[in-house]
Short mmCIF file of C-alpha atoms in Angstrom, two decimals:
data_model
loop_
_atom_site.label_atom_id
_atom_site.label_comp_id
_atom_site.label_asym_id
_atom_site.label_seq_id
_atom_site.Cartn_x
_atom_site.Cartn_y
_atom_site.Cartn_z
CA UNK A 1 -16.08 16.88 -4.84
CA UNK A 2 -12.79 15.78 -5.42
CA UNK A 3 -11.08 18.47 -2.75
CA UNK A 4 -14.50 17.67 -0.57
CA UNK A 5 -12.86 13.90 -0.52
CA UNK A 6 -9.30 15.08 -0.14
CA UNK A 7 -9.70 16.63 3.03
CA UNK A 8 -10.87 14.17 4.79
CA UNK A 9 -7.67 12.47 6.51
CA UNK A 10 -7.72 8.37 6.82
CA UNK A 11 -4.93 7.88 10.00
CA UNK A 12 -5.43 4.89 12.19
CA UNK A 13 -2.61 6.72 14.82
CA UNK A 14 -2.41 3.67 16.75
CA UNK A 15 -1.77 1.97 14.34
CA UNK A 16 1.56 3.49 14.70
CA UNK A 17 2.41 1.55 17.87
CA UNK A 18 1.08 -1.55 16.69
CA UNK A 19 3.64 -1.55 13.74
CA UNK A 20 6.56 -1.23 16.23
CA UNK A 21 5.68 -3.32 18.05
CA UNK A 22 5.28 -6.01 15.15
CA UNK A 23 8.74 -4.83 14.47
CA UNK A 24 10.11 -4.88 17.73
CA UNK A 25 8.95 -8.63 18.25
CA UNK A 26 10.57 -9.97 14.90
CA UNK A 27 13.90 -8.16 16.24
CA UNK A 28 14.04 -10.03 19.46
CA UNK A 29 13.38 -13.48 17.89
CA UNK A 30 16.00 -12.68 15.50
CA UNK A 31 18.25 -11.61 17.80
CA UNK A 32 17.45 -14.82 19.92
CA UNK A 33 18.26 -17.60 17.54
CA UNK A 34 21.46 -15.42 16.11
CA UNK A 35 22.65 -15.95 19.95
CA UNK A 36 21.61 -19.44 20.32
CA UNK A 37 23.18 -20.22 16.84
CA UNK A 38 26.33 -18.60 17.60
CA UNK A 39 26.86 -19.64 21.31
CA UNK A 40 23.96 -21.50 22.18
CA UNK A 41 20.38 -21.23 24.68
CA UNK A 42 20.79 -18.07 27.18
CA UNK A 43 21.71 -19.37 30.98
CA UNK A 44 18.49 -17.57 32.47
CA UNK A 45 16.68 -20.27 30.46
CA UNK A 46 19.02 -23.04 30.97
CA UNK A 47 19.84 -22.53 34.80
CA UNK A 48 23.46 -21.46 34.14
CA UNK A 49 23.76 -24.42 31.54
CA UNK A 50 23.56 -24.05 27.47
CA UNK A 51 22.16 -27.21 27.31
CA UNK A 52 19.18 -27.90 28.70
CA UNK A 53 16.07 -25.89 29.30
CA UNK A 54 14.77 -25.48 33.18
CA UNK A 55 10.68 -25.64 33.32
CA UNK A 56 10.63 -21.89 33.33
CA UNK A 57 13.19 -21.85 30.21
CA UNK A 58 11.35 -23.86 28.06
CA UNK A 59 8.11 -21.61 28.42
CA UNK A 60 10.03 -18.25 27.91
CA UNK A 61 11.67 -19.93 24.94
CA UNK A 62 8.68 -20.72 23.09
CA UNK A 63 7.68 -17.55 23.55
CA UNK A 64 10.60 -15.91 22.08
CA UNK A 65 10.12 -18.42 19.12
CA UNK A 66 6.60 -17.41 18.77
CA UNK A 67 7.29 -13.85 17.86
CA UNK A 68 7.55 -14.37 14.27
CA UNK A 69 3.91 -13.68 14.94
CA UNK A 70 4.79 -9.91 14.13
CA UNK A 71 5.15 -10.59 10.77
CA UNK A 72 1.35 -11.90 10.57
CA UNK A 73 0.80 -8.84 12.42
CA UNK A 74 2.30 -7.01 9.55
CA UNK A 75 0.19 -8.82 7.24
CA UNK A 76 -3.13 -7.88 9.24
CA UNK A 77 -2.65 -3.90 8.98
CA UNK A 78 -1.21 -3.89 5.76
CA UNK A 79 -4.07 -5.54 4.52
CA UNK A 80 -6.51 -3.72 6.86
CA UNK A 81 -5.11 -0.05 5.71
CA UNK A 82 -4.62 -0.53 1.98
CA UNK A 83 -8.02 -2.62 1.37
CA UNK A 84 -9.54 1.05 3.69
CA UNK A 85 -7.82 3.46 1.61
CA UNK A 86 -8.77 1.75 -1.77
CA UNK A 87 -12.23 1.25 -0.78
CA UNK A 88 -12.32 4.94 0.53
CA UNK A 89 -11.11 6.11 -2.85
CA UNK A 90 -13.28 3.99 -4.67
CA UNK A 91 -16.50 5.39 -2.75
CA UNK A 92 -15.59 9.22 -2.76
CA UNK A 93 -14.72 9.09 -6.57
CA UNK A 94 -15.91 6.13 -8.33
CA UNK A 95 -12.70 4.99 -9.15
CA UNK A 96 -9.16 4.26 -8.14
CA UNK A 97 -6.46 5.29 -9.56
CA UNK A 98 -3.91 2.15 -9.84
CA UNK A 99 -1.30 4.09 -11.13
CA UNK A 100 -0.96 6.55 -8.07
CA UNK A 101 -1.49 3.83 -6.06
CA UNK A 102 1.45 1.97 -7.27
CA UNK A 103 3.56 4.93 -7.51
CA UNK A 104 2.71 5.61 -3.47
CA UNK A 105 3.70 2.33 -2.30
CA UNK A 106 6.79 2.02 -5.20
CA UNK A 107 8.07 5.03 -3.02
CA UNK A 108 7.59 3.37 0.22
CA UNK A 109 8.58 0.52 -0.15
CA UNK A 110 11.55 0.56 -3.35
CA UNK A 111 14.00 3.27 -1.72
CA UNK A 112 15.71 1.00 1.17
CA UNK A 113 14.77 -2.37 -0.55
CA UNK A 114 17.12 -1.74 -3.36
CA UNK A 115 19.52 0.18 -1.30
CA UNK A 116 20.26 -2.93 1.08
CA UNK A 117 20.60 -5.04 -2.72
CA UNK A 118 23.09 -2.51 -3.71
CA UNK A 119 25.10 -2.49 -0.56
CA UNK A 120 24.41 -6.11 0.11
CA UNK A 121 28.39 -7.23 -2.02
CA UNK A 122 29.91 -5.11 0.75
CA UNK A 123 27.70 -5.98 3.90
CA UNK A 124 27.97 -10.24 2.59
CA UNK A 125 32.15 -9.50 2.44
CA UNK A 126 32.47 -7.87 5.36
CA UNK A 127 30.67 -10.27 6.95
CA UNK A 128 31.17 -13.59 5.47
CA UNK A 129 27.50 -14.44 4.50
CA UNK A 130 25.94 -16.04 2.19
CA UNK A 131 25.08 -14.64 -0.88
CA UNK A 132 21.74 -14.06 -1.84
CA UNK A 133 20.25 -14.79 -5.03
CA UNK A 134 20.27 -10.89 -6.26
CA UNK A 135 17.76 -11.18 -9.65
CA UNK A 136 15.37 -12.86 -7.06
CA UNK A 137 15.40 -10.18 -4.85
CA UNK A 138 15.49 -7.35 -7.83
CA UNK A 139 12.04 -8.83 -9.03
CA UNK A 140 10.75 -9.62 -5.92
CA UNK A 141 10.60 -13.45 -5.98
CA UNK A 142 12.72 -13.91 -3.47
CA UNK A 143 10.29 -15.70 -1.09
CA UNK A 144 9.64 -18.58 -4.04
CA UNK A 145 14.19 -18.66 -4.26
CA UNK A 146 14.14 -19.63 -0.84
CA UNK A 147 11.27 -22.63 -1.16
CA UNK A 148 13.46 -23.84 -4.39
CA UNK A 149 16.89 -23.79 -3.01
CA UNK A 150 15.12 -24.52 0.59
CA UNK A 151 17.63 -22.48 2.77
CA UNK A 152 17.66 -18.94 4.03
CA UNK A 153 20.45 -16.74 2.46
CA UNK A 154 21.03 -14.61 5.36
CA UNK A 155 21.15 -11.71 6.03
CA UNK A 156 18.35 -10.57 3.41
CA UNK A 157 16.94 -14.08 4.19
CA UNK A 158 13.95 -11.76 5.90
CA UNK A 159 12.92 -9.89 2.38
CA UNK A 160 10.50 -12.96 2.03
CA UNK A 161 7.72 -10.66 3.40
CA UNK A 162 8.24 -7.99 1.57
CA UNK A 163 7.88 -10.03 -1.93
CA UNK A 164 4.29 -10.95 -0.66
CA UNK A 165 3.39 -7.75 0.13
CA UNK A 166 4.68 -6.61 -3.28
CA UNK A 167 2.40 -9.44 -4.75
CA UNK A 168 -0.72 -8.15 -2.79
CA UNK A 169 0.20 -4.11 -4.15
CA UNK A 170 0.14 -5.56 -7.46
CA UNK A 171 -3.61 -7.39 -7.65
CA UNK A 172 -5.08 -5.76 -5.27
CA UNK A 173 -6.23 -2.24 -6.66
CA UNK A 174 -7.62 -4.05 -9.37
CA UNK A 175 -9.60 -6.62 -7.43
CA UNK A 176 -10.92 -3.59 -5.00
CA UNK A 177 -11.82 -1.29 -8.56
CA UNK A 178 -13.22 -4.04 -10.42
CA UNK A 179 -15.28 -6.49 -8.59
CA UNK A 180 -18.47 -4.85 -7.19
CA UNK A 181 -18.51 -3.67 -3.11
CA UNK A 182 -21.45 -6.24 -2.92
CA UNK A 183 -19.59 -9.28 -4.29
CA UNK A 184 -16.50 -8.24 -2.48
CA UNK A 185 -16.80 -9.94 0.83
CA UNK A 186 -17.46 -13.32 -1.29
CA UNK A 187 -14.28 -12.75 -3.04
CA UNK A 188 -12.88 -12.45 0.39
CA UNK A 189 -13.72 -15.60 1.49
CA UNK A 190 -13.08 -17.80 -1.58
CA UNK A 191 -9.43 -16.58 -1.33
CA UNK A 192 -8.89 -17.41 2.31
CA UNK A 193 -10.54 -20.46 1.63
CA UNK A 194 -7.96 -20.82 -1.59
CA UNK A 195 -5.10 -20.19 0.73
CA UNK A 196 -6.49 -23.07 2.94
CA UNK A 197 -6.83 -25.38 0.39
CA UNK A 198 -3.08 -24.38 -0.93
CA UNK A 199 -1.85 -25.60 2.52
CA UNK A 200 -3.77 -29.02 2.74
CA UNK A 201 -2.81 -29.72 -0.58
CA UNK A 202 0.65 -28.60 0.09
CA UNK A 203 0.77 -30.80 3.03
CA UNK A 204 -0.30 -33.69 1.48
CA UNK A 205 1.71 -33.74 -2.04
CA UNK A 206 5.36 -32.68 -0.49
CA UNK A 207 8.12 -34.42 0.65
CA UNK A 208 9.17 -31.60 2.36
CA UNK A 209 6.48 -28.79 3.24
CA UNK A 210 7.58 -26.61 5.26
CA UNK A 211 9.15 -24.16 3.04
CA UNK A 212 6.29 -23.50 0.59
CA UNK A 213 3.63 -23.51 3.93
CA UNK A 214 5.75 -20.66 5.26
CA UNK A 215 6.85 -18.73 2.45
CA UNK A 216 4.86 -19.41 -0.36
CA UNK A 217 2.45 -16.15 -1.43
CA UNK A 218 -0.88 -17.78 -1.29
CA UNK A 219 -0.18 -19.63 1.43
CA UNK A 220 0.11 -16.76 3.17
CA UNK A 221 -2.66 -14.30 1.77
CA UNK A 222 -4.89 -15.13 3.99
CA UNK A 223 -3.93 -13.06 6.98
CA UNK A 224 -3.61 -10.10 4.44
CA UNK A 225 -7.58 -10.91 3.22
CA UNK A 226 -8.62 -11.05 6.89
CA UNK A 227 -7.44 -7.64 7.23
CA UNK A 228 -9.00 -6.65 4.26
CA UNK A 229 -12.36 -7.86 5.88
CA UNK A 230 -12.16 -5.76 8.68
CA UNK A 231 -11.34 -2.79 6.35
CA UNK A 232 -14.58 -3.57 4.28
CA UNK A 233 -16.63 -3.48 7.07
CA UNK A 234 -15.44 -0.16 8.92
CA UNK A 235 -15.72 1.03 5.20
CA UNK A 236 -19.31 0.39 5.18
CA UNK A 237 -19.48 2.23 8.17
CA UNK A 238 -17.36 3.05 11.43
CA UNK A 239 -17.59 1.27 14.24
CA UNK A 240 -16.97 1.05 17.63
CA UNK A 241 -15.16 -2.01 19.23
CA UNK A 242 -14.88 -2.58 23.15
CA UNK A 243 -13.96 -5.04 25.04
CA UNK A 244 -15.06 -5.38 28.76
CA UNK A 245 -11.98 -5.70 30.84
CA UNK A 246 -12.39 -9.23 32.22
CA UNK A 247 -12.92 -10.14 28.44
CA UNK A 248 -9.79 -8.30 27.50
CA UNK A 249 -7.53 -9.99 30.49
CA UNK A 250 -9.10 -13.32 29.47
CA UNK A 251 -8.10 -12.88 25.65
CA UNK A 252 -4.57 -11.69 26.63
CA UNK A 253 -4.05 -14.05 28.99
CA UNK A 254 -5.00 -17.01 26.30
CA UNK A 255 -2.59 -15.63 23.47
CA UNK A 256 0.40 -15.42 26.13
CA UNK A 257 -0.10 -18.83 27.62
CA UNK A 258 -0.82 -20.38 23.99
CA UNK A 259 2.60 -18.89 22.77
CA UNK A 260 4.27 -19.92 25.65
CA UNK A 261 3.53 -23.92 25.30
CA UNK A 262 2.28 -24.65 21.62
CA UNK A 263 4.87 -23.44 18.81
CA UNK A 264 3.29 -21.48 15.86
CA UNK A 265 4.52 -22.82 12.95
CA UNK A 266 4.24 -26.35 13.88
CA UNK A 267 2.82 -28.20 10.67
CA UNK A 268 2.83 -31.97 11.48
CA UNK A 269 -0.72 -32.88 11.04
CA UNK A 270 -3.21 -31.66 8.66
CA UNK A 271 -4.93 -29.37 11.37
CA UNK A 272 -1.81 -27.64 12.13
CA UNK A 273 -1.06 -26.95 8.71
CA UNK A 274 -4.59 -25.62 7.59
CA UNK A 275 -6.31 -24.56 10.47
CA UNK A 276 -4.06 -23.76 13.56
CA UNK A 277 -2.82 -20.06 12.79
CA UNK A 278 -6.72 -19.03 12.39
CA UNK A 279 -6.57 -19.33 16.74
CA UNK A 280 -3.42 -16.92 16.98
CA UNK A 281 -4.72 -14.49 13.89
CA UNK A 282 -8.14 -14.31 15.66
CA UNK A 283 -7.12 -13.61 19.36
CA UNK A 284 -4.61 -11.10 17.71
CA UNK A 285 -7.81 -9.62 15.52
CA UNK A 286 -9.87 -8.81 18.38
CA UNK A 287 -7.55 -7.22 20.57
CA UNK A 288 -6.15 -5.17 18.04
CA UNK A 289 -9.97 -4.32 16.94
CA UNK A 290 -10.41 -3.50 20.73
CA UNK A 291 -7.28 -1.20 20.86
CA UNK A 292 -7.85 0.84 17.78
CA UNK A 293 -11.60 0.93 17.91
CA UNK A 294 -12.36 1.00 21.45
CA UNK A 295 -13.22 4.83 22.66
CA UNK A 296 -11.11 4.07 26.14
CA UNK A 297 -7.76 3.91 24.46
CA UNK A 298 -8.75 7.03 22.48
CA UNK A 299 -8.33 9.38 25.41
CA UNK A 300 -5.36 7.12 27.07
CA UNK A 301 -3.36 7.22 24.12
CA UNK A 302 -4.51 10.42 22.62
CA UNK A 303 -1.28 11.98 22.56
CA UNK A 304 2.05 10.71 20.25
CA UNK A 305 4.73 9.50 21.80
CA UNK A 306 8.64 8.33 20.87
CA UNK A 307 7.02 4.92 20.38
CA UNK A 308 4.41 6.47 17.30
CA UNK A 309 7.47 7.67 15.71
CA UNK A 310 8.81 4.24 16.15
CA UNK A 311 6.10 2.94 14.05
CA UNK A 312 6.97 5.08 11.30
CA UNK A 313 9.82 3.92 11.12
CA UNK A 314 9.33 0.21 11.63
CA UNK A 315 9.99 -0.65 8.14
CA UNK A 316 12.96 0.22 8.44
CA UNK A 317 13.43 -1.72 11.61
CA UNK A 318 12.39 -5.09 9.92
CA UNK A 319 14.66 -4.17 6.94
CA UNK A 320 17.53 -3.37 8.49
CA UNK A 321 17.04 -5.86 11.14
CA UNK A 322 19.74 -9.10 10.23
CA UNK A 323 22.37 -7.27 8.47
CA UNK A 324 23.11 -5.57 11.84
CA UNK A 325 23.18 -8.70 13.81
CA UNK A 326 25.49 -10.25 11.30
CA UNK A 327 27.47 -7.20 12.14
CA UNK A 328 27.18 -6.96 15.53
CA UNK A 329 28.19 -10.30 16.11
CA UNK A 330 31.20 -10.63 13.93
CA UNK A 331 32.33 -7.43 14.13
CA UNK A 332 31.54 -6.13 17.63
CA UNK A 333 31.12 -9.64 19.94
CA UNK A 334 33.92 -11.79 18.38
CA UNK A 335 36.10 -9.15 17.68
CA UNK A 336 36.16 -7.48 21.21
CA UNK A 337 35.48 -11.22 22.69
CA UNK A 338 32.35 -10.02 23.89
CA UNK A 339 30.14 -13.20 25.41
CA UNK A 340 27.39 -11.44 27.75
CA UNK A 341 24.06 -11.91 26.43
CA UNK A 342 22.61 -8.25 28.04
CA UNK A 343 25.10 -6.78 26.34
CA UNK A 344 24.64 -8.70 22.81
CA UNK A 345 20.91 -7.63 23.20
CA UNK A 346 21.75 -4.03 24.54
CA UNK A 347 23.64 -3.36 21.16
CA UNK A 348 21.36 -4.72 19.12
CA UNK A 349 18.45 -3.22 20.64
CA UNK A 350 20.20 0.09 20.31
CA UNK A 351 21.75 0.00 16.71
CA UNK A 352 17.80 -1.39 15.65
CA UNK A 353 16.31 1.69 16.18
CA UNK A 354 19.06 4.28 15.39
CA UNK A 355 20.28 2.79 12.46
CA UNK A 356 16.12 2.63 10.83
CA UNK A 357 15.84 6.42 12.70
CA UNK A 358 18.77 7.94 11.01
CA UNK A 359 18.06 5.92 7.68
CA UNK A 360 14.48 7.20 7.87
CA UNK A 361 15.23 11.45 8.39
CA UNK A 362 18.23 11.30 6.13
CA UNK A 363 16.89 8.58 3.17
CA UNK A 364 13.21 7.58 3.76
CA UNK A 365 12.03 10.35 4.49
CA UNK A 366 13.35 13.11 1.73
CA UNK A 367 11.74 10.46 -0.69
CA UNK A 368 8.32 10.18 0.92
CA UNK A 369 8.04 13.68 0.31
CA UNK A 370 7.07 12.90 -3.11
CA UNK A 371 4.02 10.69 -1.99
CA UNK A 372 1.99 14.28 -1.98
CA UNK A 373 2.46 14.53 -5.75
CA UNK A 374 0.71 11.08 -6.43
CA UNK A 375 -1.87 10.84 -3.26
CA UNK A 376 -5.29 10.93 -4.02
CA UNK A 377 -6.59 10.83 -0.23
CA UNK A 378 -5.15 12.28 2.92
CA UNK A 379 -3.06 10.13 5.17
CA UNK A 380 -0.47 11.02 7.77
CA UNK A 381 2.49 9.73 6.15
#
């Protein structure tokens, strides 16, 4: 039974594109407020001013601001593909075996983590950051060191996310083994509801809330549990997911416009700060359901392209993803007196996917090989 279950593959391929572009997204905002901290708001949104936005400006820039959505992205598939694969284990073998499990994402996830801490002395020096709080970071508290001190330690100011993912690895094999499939989608529930009731209690008992709204773990668990949803259900049994095409334009059309007038993290009123993600995260949910579930993009998409690799590498994207602008500006644009803002966002661009790419075949990857010694079901990487 066992090599009945193992050779059946679980790969969500589009999946692939989704991460980079999750990636990609975080990149640009980053990008975007290291330019507009360093020499302020771009002219094409200023009309030739850094001052003040034109009409246009302001829309495009609360755009740009809005893709910090990727990382709620993130959240969705992560909690979509390792609520599947646990659930898939559980069902084929009656069990699941926490220790692999941990091992599997230890190796994903460890490797470059703890090689940007080691080389993080050298990259602060060279660039004059601030130093981050390292023993946070080492046991992956880092998220709850930024809510105390309330400031980001740039450049690993971004390792946040990872900490709550590390948090979710660590109960969540246990919840999936333990509490029975039929109770599960109750569980569900009460912890999104939890993470609700974190936030309106957060909101009303803090001076200052916005720290432990956006950072804290179970404020943001939610988004991880409403992947897991979608994961219980296709676990129960696959499904199909389309979207009519006026539907689909309608949908788009309603998450672009939102972003471009309403910021995201906006937490001045009660609503805001329990309810008001739930709009983005849902609008976000259903296309993504339609793209990875809907037959259509099946035979569009049916072959990999540069961009799939992309997404395997997209961890290394995020990771890597502020050291290199810390670089590129001090070393690169102040040193050569570089002010153009194409060519700022030309080298970053360029260094944020070679730098993860050469990382990933050279570092990553060699270590990933070990993943076959500890996986219980097939998946691509």
């Amino acid at each position: 039974m066992e090599n009945q279950g193992e050779n059946k593959k679980i790969y969500f391929e589009y999946l692939d594109v989704v991460r980079f572009a999750a990636a990609f997204m975080i990149i640009i905002l980053h990008a975007y407020e290291a330019w507009c901290g360093w020499y302020g708001k771009l002219g094409i949104l200023t009309g030739g001013t850094y001052k003040d936005l034109t009409n246009g400006g302001t829309f495009l820039h609360q755009f740009i601001k809005n893709l910090g959505l990727g990382v709620d992205i993130f959240f969705l598939i992560s909690g979509f593909l390792i609520t599947y694969i646990l659930l898939e284990e559980k069902k084929r073998f009656n069990t699941i075996q926490i220790k692999k499990f941990i091992i599997r994402r230890t190796l994903r996830i460890w490797p470059l983590y703890f090689l940007l801490i080691i080389i993080a002395p050298i990259l602060v020096s060279s660039v004059n950051a601030s130093t981050p709080n390292y023993l946070a970071n080492i046991f992956f508290v880092g998220n709850f060191e930024i809510i105390q001190a309330a400031k980001w330690p740039y450049p690993f100011a971004h390792f946040w996310s990872i900490c709550i993912e590390e948090h979710f690895y660590l109960v969540w094999p246990f919840i999936i083994l333990f509490i029975p499939n039929r109770y599960l989608l109750r569980t569900f529930s009460i912890l999104i509801f939890t993470s609700i009731a974190f936030r309106l209690y957060t909101y009303y008992n803090s001076e200052h809330p916005w720290y432990t709204l956006f950072l804290h773990t179970i404020s943001r668990i939610d988004v991880l549990v409403i992947g897991a949803i979608g994961a219980y259900f296709y676990s129960r049994k696959p499904f199909t997911f389309k979207l009519n095409r006026i539907t689909r334009v309608l949908f788009f059309s309603l998450l672009i416009i939102s972003l471009c007038i309403e910021p995201v993290v906006k937490w001045n009123s009660v609503f805001l700060a329990g309810f008001k993600k739930f709009f983005y995260i849902g609008i976000i949910a259903v296309l993504l359901l339609d793209y990875n579930f809907n037959p259509m993009f099946k035979h569009i998409l049916k072959k990999k392209s540069f961009i799939h690799y992309l997404g395997k590498v997209s961890y290394g994207i995020y990771m890597y993803g502020n050291v290199l602008l810390l670089i590129v500006i001090k070393k690169i644009m102040w040193k050569f007196q570089i002010n153009n803002a194409w060519a700022f966002f030309a080298i970053v661009i360029f260094l944020s996917l070679a730098v993860p790419i050469i990382s990933y075949e050279l570092f990553e990857k060699q270590i990933l090989k070990l993943n076959k010694r500890f996986r219980v079901i097939k998946t691509e990487r």
